[in-house]
Amino acid sequence: MFKAPRGTQDILPEDQNHWRVVEAKATEVCRLFQYKRIDTPIFEQTELFLRGVGEGTDIVEKQMYTFEDRGGDRITLRPEGTAPICRAYIEHGMHNQPQPVRLYYTGPIFRYERPQKGRMRQHHQFGVEAIGSSDPVFDAQVIDLAWRFYRSLGLKGLTLQLNSIGCSDCRPDYLAALGYYYSDHVNNLCPDCSMRRLRSPLRLLDCKNASCQDTVTGAPRILDYLCQPCGSHFEELKGYLDKRRIGYELNPYLVRGLDYYTRTVFEIQPAEVRGQSAIGGGGRYDNLIEQLGGRPTPAVGFATGLERIIMNLQNQGIRSEDVWVGRKVFVVYADEAGKREVLAIAATLQDNNISATFTSGDYSLKSQMRQAGSSGSPWVIVVGQDEVSKDSVVLRNMAKGTQEETSLGNAIKQIGRQRPSDWPVDR
Ligand code: HAM
């Protein structure tokens, strides 16, 4: 009997709601931040990833799906999204546009990994890239966008880990110190790390093997080696994050599995599997475009795995309908006079970009309220003869259980002011 290939999955009809909601939220947040969508092919010339991701990385050494096509070209199914976006940036002369060019994408990614929960051979990423500025305000914006995206889904307990891995001026000194440190700990290293020690010592910090992890504690910290420009870039970034009240943990041993990073790197860890599998990650890559044949162009970006997001939503009991609870109203009538108003009230709400519905048939007020409760609407508007005569409505906040009589205009303002973080996703 045929089965889906190991490390892949069918997305069945019953799972589609979660997928659609996550993709729609990605689109919504990118629209808010004015990042524009780009789609690139799912395969590229192999050379793009050799040069882009780096020959010493696990991705290039062990995980790429590479084949020769019928014309003899070396082709690779994309193992990540950033190098293809940079290729497109160069190919389409996007340096002629106002910088930074801000792009986003979603789609399948292929890595030949040992499959386990949350680790797949085909997974899907949502990613953003801000290309063409070295200003730390864009590192902060990318993190802000990521944070807002997760919050809008109602995910709780995420932590942001932050580090700077310097630049080609300051990193060599650090690598020398790291090499020196590890030369004293060779016997504690796993076979992979023993091999990588001289070629790509930064990778050693990232190894999940227990004895390698123990050895990391005590290794020199890159933050102590940053040159002045990298140091002040990092300080500025932290200042922006503080101002946005985005909490972070400094992790001086955070490096990422791709070679292109310079300066800022970050990862977002979910509540349960701390230190295990990041839900998202990214950083700055100021040399990548030049390495791929473009002119020197600094850039920063982030990507997140949709399967891992959905896994975390499910772990936290967040249903897809909970995610939409934001600007959503159930209009309820108290009597015949009220019933004649519900269509117009719903239309006014909809004109104001607020999702609105009501029942049909002759339901009692109690039964309508029950329906409103199970619809997941955080707001209910009640209207009856009394309100009609005063040109008012009753606005009920379902999460708080409070209500007030007010004008429809005022109700719309209140509903519009509600922030994603206030959404009652924990019901
Ligand atoms: P990455 O950390 O390799 O970064 O992948 C981004 C996210 O994709 C991870 O945090 C994780 O959620 C998800 N992911 C990665 N591998 C798998 C897998 N085998 N199964 C399921 N989910 C997975 C990048 O790929 C960079 N291109 C991110 C970036 C964008 N940096 C700058 N711009």
Coordinates of C-alpha atoms and ligand atoms in Angstrom, one line a residue:
M1 CA 0.0 0.0 0.0
F2 CA 1.3 3.5 -0.8
K3 CA 1.9 6.0 2.0
A4 CA 2.9 9.6 2.0
P5 CA 6.7 9.7 1.9
R6 CA 8.4 9.6 5.3
G7 CA 8.6 13.1 6.8
T8 CA 5.7 14.5 4.7
Q9 CA 2.0 14.7 5.6
D10 CA -1.4 15.2 4.0
I11 CA -3.2 18.3 5.2
L12 CA -6.7 16.8 5.6
P13 CA -9.9 18.7 5.3
E14 CA -10.3 18.7 9.1
D15 CA -6.9 20.4 9.5
Q16 CA -7.5 23.0 6.8
N17 CA -9.1 25.6 9.1
H18 CA -5.9 25.9 11.2
W19 CA -3.8 26.2 8.0
R20 CA -6.0 28.8 6.4
V21 CA -6.2 30.9 9.6
V22 CA -2.4 30.9 10.1
E23 CA -1.8 31.8 6.4
A24 CA -4.5 34.5 6.6
K25 CA -2.9 36.0 9.7
A26 CA 0.5 36.0 8.0
T27 CA -1.0 38.0 5.1
E28 CA -2.8 40.3 7.5
V29 CA 0.2 41.2 9.5
C30 CA 2.3 41.7 6.4
R31 CA -0.3 44.0 5.0
L32 CA -0.2 46.0 8.3
F33 CA 3.6 46.3 8.0
Q34 CA 3.5 46.9 4.2
Y35 CA 5.6 43.9 3.3
K36 CA 4.8 42.7 -0.2
R37 CA 4.3 39.1 -1.3
I38 CA 6.8 37.3 -3.5
D39 CA 6.7 33.7 -4.8
T40 CA 9.8 32.0 -6.1
P41 CA 10.1 28.5 -7.6
I42 CA 10.3 25.6 -5.3
F43 CA 13.5 24.5 -7.0
E44 CA 16.6 26.5 -7.8
Q45 CA 20.1 25.8 -9.2
T46 CA 22.0 23.8 -6.5
E47 CA 24.8 26.4 -6.6
L48 CA 22.6 29.0 -5.1
F49 CA 22.3 27.1 -1.8
L50 CA 26.0 26.0 -1.8
R51 CA 27.0 29.6 -2.0
G52 CA 24.1 31.0 0.0
V53 CA 23.5 28.7 2.9
G54 CA 27.2 27.6 3.1
E55 CA 29.0 24.3 2.4
G56 CA 29.8 23.5 6.0
T57 CA 26.2 23.5 7.1
D58 CA 24.0 20.5 7.9
I59 CA 21.5 21.7 5.4
V60 CA 24.0 21.6 2.5
E61 CA 26.0 18.6 3.7
K62 CA 23.1 16.3 4.6
Q63 CA 19.7 17.7 3.9
M64 CA 19.3 18.9 0.4
Y65 CA 17.1 17.1 -2.2
T66 CA 19.4 17.5 -5.2
F67 CA 19.1 15.9 -8.6
E68 CA 20.2 16.3 -12.1
D69 CA 17.3 17.2 -14.4
R70 CA 16.9 15.8 -17.9
G71 CA 18.9 18.6 -19.4
G72 CA 21.9 17.9 -17.0
D73 CA 21.3 20.9 -14.7
R74 CA 21.9 20.4 -11.0
I75 CA 18.7 21.3 -9.2
T76 CA 17.8 21.5 -5.5
L77 CA 14.3 21.6 -3.9
R78 CA 14.6 24.8 -1.8
P79 CA 15.8 24.0 1.7
E80 CA 15.0 27.5 2.9
G81 CA 13.5 30.8 1.5
T82 CA 16.1 33.5 1.9
A83 CA 18.7 32.7 -0.8
P84 CA 15.9 32.4 -3.4
I85 CA 14.5 35.8 -2.4
C86 CA 18.0 37.3 -2.7
R87 CA 18.4 35.7 -6.1
A88 CA 15.1 37.3 -7.2
Y89 CA 16.1 40.7 -5.7
I90 CA 19.3 40.7 -7.8
E91 CA 17.7 39.2 -10.9
H92 CA 14.9 41.8 -11.0
G93 CA 17.1 44.8 -10.2
M94 CA 15.2 45.5 -7.0
H95 CA 18.1 47.7 -5.8
N96 CA 16.5 50.4 -8.1
Q97 CA 13.4 50.5 -5.8
P98 CA 13.3 52.5 -2.6
Q99 CA 15.2 50.6 0.0
P100 CA 14.7 48.4 2.0
V101 CA 12.6 46.3 -0.2
R102 CA 10.2 44.5 2.1
L103 CA 9.0 41.1 1.0
Y104 CA 7.2 38.1 2.4
Y105 CA 6.5 34.5 1.3
T106 CA 4.9 31.3 2.3
G107 CA 5.4 27.9 0.8
P108 CA 6.9 24.4 1.1
I109 CA 10.5 23.8 2.1
F110 CA 12.4 20.6 1.8
R111 CA 15.1 19.2 4.1
Y112 CA 16.1 15.5 4.3
E113 CA 16.0 15.3 8.1
R114 CA 15.4 12.4 10.6
P115 CA 11.6 12.9 11.0
Q116 CA 10.2 13.4 14.4
K117 CA 7.4 15.5 15.9
G118 CA 7.7 19.0 14.4
R119 CA 10.6 18.0 12.2
M120 CA 9.6 17.1 8.6
R121 CA 11.2 16.5 5.3
Q122 CA 8.6 18.8 3.6
H123 CA 7.5 21.6 5.8
H124 CA 6.1 25.1 5.2
Q125 CA 7.5 28.4 6.1
F126 CA 6.2 31.9 6.3
G127 CA 9.1 34.3 6.0
V128 CA 9.8 38.0 5.6
E129 CA 12.9 39.8 4.3
A130 CA 13.8 43.5 4.5
I131 CA 16.6 44.0 1.9
G132 CA 18.7 47.1 1.5
S133 CA 19.3 48.7 4.9
S134 CA 21.7 48.0 7.7
D135 CA 19.7 50.1 10.1
P136 CA 18.9 48.2 13.3
V137 CA 15.4 49.7 13.2
F138 CA 14.7 47.0 10.5
D139 CA 16.0 44.2 12.7
A140 CA 13.6 45.5 15.3
Q141 CA 10.7 45.8 12.8
V142 CA 11.2 42.2 11.6
I143 CA 11.1 41.0 15.2
D144 CA 8.1 43.2 15.9
L145 CA 6.3 41.7 12.9
A146 CA 7.1 38.2 14.0
W147 CA 6.0 38.9 17.6
R148 CA 2.7 40.5 16.4
F149 CA 2.0 37.6 14.2
Y150 CA 2.4 35.1 17.0
R151 CA 0.4 37.2 19.3
S152 CA -2.4 37.6 16.8
L153 CA -2.7 33.8 16.8
G154 CA -3.0 33.8 20.6
L155 CA 0.1 31.8 21.2
K156 CA 1.3 32.1 24.8
G157 CA 4.6 31.4 26.5
L158 CA 6.9 32.2 23.7
T159 CA 10.4 33.5 24.4
L160 CA 12.6 35.5 22.1
Q161 CA 16.3 34.6 22.3
L162 CA 18.7 37.2 20.9
N163 CA 22.4 37.4 20.1
S164 CA 24.8 39.2 17.8
I165 CA 27.4 37.1 16.0
G166 CA 29.4 40.1 14.7
C167 CA 30.8 40.7 11.3
S168 CA 33.9 39.8 9.2
D169 CA 35.9 42.4 11.2
C170 CA 35.3 41.0 14.7
R171 CA 34.3 37.4 14.2
P172 CA 37.8 36.1 13.3
D173 CA 39.1 37.0 16.7
Y174 CA 36.2 35.3 18.3
L175 CA 36.6 32.2 16.2
A176 CA 40.3 32.0 17.1
A177 CA 39.3 32.1 20.8
L178 CA 36.6 29.5 20.3
G179 CA 39.1 27.3 18.4
Y180 CA 41.5 27.6 21.3
Y181 CA 38.9 26.7 23.8
Y182 CA 37.8 23.7 21.9
S183 CA 41.3 22.4 21.4
D184 CA 41.2 21.8 25.2
H185 CA 37.9 19.9 25.0
V186 CA 38.3 17.7 21.9
N187 CA 37.5 14.5 23.8
N188 CA 34.1 15.8 24.9
L189 CA 32.9 16.4 21.3
C190 CA 30.6 14.2 19.2
P191 CA 32.1 12.8 16.0
D192 CA 30.3 15.5 13.9
C193 CA 31.7 18.3 16.0
S194 CA 35.2 16.8 16.0
M195 CA 35.1 17.1 12.2
R196 CA 33.6 20.6 12.3
R197 CA 35.9 22.0 14.9
L198 CA 38.4 23.4 12.6
R199 CA 36.2 24.1 9.6
S200 CA 33.2 25.8 11.2
P201 CA 33.7 26.2 14.9
L202 CA 30.5 28.3 15.3
R203 CA 28.5 25.2 14.5
L204 CA 29.8 23.5 17.7
L205 CA 27.7 26.0 19.8
D206 CA 24.6 24.7 18.0
C207 CA 25.1 20.9 18.5
K208 CA 22.2 19.2 20.4
N209 CA 24.5 16.3 21.6
A210 CA 24.5 16.4 25.5
S211 CA 28.2 16.3 26.0
C212 CA 28.8 19.0 23.3
Q213 CA 26.1 21.1 25.0
D214 CA 27.9 20.7 28.4
T215 CA 31.1 21.9 26.7
V216 CA 29.4 25.0 25.3
T217 CA 28.9 26.3 28.9
G218 CA 32.3 27.9 29.5
A219 CA 33.1 28.7 25.9
P220 CA 34.0 32.3 25.1
R221 CA 31.0 34.6 24.4
I222 CA 30.8 36.4 21.1
L223 CA 29.2 39.4 22.7
D224 CA 32.6 40.1 24.4
Y225 CA 34.3 40.2 21.1
L226 CA 32.0 42.5 19.1
C227 CA 33.7 45.4 17.3
Q228 CA 32.4 48.9 18.1
P229 CA 30.0 49.2 15.1
C230 CA 28.6 45.7 15.8
G231 CA 28.3 46.5 19.5
S232 CA 26.4 49.8 18.9
H233 CA 24.2 48.2 16.3
F234 CA 23.2 45.6 18.9
E235 CA 22.6 48.2 21.6
E236 CA 20.4 50.2 19.2
L237 CA 18.4 47.1 18.4
K238 CA 17.9 46.3 22.1
G239 CA 16.8 49.9 22.6
Y240 CA 14.1 49.6 19.9
L241 CA 12.9 46.3 21.4
D242 CA 12.7 47.8 24.9
K243 CA 10.8 50.7 23.6
R244 CA 8.3 48.3 21.9
R245 CA 8.3 46.3 25.2
I246 CA 9.3 43.2 23.4
G247 CA 11.1 41.0 26.0
Y248 CA 14.1 39.0 25.0
E249 CA 16.7 36.7 26.6
L250 CA 20.3 37.3 25.6
N251 CA 21.8 34.0 24.5
P252 CA 25.4 34.6 23.7
Y253 CA 25.7 31.0 22.3
L254 CA 22.8 31.4 19.9
V255 CA 24.1 30.7 16.4
R256 CA 21.9 29.5 13.5
G257 CA 22.1 26.6 11.2
L258 CA 22.8 28.8 8.1
D259 CA 26.2 30.4 7.3
Y260 CA 24.9 33.7 6.0
Y261 CA 24.2 35.5 9.2
T262 CA 26.0 38.6 10.4
R263 CA 25.3 40.6 13.5
T264 CA 21.7 40.0 14.8
V265 CA 20.4 36.5 15.2
F266 CA 17.3 35.5 17.0
E267 CA 15.0 32.5 17.7
I268 CA 11.6 32.2 19.1
Q269 CA 11.1 29.2 21.4
P270 CA 7.7 27.8 22.2
A271 CA 6.6 27.3 25.8
E272 CA 6.9 23.5 26.0
V273 CA 10.0 22.5 24.0
R274 CA 12.3 25.1 25.3
G275 CA 15.8 24.8 23.9
Q276 CA 14.6 22.1 21.5
S277 CA 12.9 23.2 18.4
A278 CA 12.4 26.8 17.6
I279 CA 9.1 27.9 16.2
G280 CA 10.8 30.7 14.2
G281 CA 14.1 32.3 13.7
G282 CA 16.1 34.8 11.6
G283 CA 18.6 37.5 11.6
R284 CA 20.7 39.8 9.6
Y285 CA 22.7 38.7 6.5
D286 CA 24.6 41.7 5.2
N287 CA 26.9 39.8 2.9
L288 CA 24.6 37.3 1.3
I289 CA 23.5 39.4 -1.7
E290 CA 27.1 40.2 -2.6
Q291 CA 28.0 36.5 -2.2
L292 CA 25.3 35.7 -4.7
G293 CA 26.7 38.1 -7.3
G294 CA 24.8 41.3 -6.4
R295 CA 26.2 44.6 -5.1
P296 CA 26.8 44.9 -1.4
T297 CA 23.4 45.0 0.2
P298 CA 22.6 44.6 3.9
A299 CA 19.4 42.7 4.8
V300 CA 17.5 41.1 7.7
G301 CA 14.7 38.6 7.8
F302 CA 12.9 35.9 9.7
A303 CA 11.0 32.7 8.9
T304 CA 8.6 30.5 10.9
G305 CA 7.4 26.9 10.4
L306 CA 3.7 26.6 9.9
E307 CA 3.6 22.9 11.1
R308 CA 5.2 24.0 14.3
I309 CA 2.8 26.9 14.8
I310 CA -0.2 24.6 14.2
M311 CA 1.3 22.0 16.6
N312 CA 1.6 24.8 19.3
L313 CA -1.9 26.1 18.6
Q314 CA -3.2 22.6 19.1
N315 CA -1.1 22.0 22.3
Q316 CA -2.5 25.2 23.7
G317 CA -6.0 24.3 22.8
I318 CA -6.4 27.3 20.5
R319 CA -9.1 26.5 17.9
S320 CA -9.0 28.1 14.5
E321 CA -12.3 29.9 15.3
D322 CA -10.7 31.4 18.4
V323 CA -8.1 33.1 16.3
W324 CA -10.7 35.2 14.5
V325 CA -12.4 36.4 17.6
G326 CA -11.0 39.9 17.3
R327 CA -13.4 42.2 15.5
K328 CA -16.4 40.0 15.5
V329 CA -19.9 40.8 16.7
F330 CA -23.1 38.9 17.2
V331 CA -26.2 41.1 16.9
V332 CA -29.1 40.0 19.1
Y333 CA -32.7 41.4 19.1
A334 CA -34.8 41.7 22.2
D335 CA -38.1 42.1 20.5
E336 CA -39.8 42.8 17.1
A337 CA -38.6 46.4 17.0
G338 CA -35.1 45.3 17.5
K339 CA -35.4 42.5 15.0
R340 CA -36.1 45.1 12.3
E341 CA -32.8 46.8 13.1
V342 CA -30.3 43.8 13.1
L343 CA -29.6 43.8 9.3
A344 CA -28.8 47.5 9.3
I345 CA -26.7 47.3 12.4
A346 CA -24.7 44.4 11.0
A347 CA -24.2 46.3 7.8
T348 CA -22.8 49.4 9.6
L349 CA -20.4 47.1 11.5
Q350 CA -19.3 45.5 8.3
D351 CA -18.8 48.9 6.7
N352 CA -16.4 49.5 9.5
N353 CA -14.5 46.3 8.8
I354 CA -16.0 44.4 11.7
S355 CA -17.3 40.9 11.1
A356 CA -21.0 40.8 12.1
T357 CA -23.8 38.2 12.1
F358 CA -27.2 37.6 13.7
T359 CA -29.7 34.7 13.8
S360 CA -32.9 34.2 11.8
G361 CA -36.2 32.8 13.0
D362 CA -37.9 33.6 16.2
Y363 CA -35.4 32.7 18.8
S364 CA -35.7 33.9 22.3
L365 CA -33.2 36.4 23.7
K366 CA -31.8 33.6 25.8
S367 CA -31.3 31.3 22.9
Q368 CA -29.7 34.0 20.8
M369 CA -27.3 34.7 23.6
R370 CA -26.4 31.0 23.7
Q371 CA -25.7 31.1 20.0
A372 CA -23.6 34.2 20.4
G373 CA -21.6 32.5 23.1
S374 CA -20.8 29.4 21.0
S375 CA -20.0 31.6 17.9
G376 CA -16.9 32.8 19.7
S377 CA -17.8 36.5 19.2
P378 CA -16.1 38.5 22.0
W379 CA -18.8 41.2 21.5
V380 CA -22.6 41.1 21.4
I381 CA -24.8 44.0 20.5
V382 CA -28.4 43.8 21.8
V383 CA -31.1 46.0 20.4
G384 CA -34.8 46.3 21.3
Q385 CA -37.6 48.8 21.3
D386 CA -36.0 50.7 24.2
E387 CA -32.7 51.2 22.3
V388 CA -34.5 51.9 19.0
S389 CA -36.3 54.8 20.6
K390 CA -33.1 56.2 22.1
D391 CA -31.0 55.5 19.0
S392 CA -28.6 53.4 21.1
V393 CA -27.5 49.8 21.5
V394 CA -26.3 47.6 24.3
L395 CA -22.7 46.5 23.9
R396 CA -21.7 43.4 25.8
N397 CA -18.1 42.3 26.3
M398 CA -18.4 38.5 26.5
A399 CA -15.0 37.8 28.1
K400 CA -15.5 40.3 30.9
G401 CA -19.3 39.7 31.2
T402 CA -19.9 43.5 31.3
Q403 CA -22.3 45.6 29.2
E404 CA -23.2 49.2 28.7
E405 CA -25.7 51.2 26.7
T406 CA -24.1 53.4 24.1
S407 CA -24.4 54.7 20.6
L408 CA -23.6 52.4 17.7
G409 CA -20.8 54.8 16.7
N410 CA -19.2 54.5 20.1
A411 CA -19.6 50.7 20.1
I412 CA -17.7 50.6 16.8
K413 CA -14.9 52.7 18.3
Q414 CA -14.6 50.4 21.3
I415 CA -14.6 47.2 19.1
G416 CA -12.0 48.8 16.8
R417 CA -9.7 49.7 19.6
Q418 CA -9.4 46.1 20.8
R419 CA -5.9 44.8 20.4
P420 CA -5.0 41.3 19.4
S421 CA -3.4 40.8 22.8
D422 CA -6.8 41.4 24.4
W423 CA -8.5 38.8 22.4
P424 CA -10.0 36.2 24.7
V425 CA -8.3 33.2 23.1
D426 CA -8.2 31.3 26.3
R427 CA -11.9 30.4 26.5
Ligands
HAM1 P1 15.4 28.1 9.9 O1 15.5 28.4 11.4 O2 16.2 27.1 9.3 O3 15.6 29.5 9.2 O4 13.9 27.8 9.6 C1 12.8 28.6 10.0 C2 11.8 27.9 10.8 O5 11.3 26.8 9.9 C3 12.2 27.1 12.0 O6 12.2 28.0 13.1 C4 11.1 26.1 12.2 O7 10.0 26.6 12.7 C5 10.8 25.7 10.7 N1 11.5 24.5 10.3 C6 12.8 24.4 9.9 N2 13.1 23.1 9.6 C7 12.0 22.4 9.8 C8 11.6 21.0 9.7 N3 12.5 20.1 9.2 N4 10.3 20.6 10.0 C9 9.4 21.5 10.4 N5 9.7 22.9 10.5 C10 11.0 23.3 10.3 C11 15.6 29.7 7.9 O8 15.2 28.9 7.1 C12 16.0 31.1 7.4 N6 15.8 31.2 6.0 C13 15.2 32.2 8.2 C14 15.5 33.5 7.8 C15 14.8 34.4 6.9 N7 16.6 34.2 8.1 C16 16.7 35.4 7.5 N8 15.6 35.5 6.8

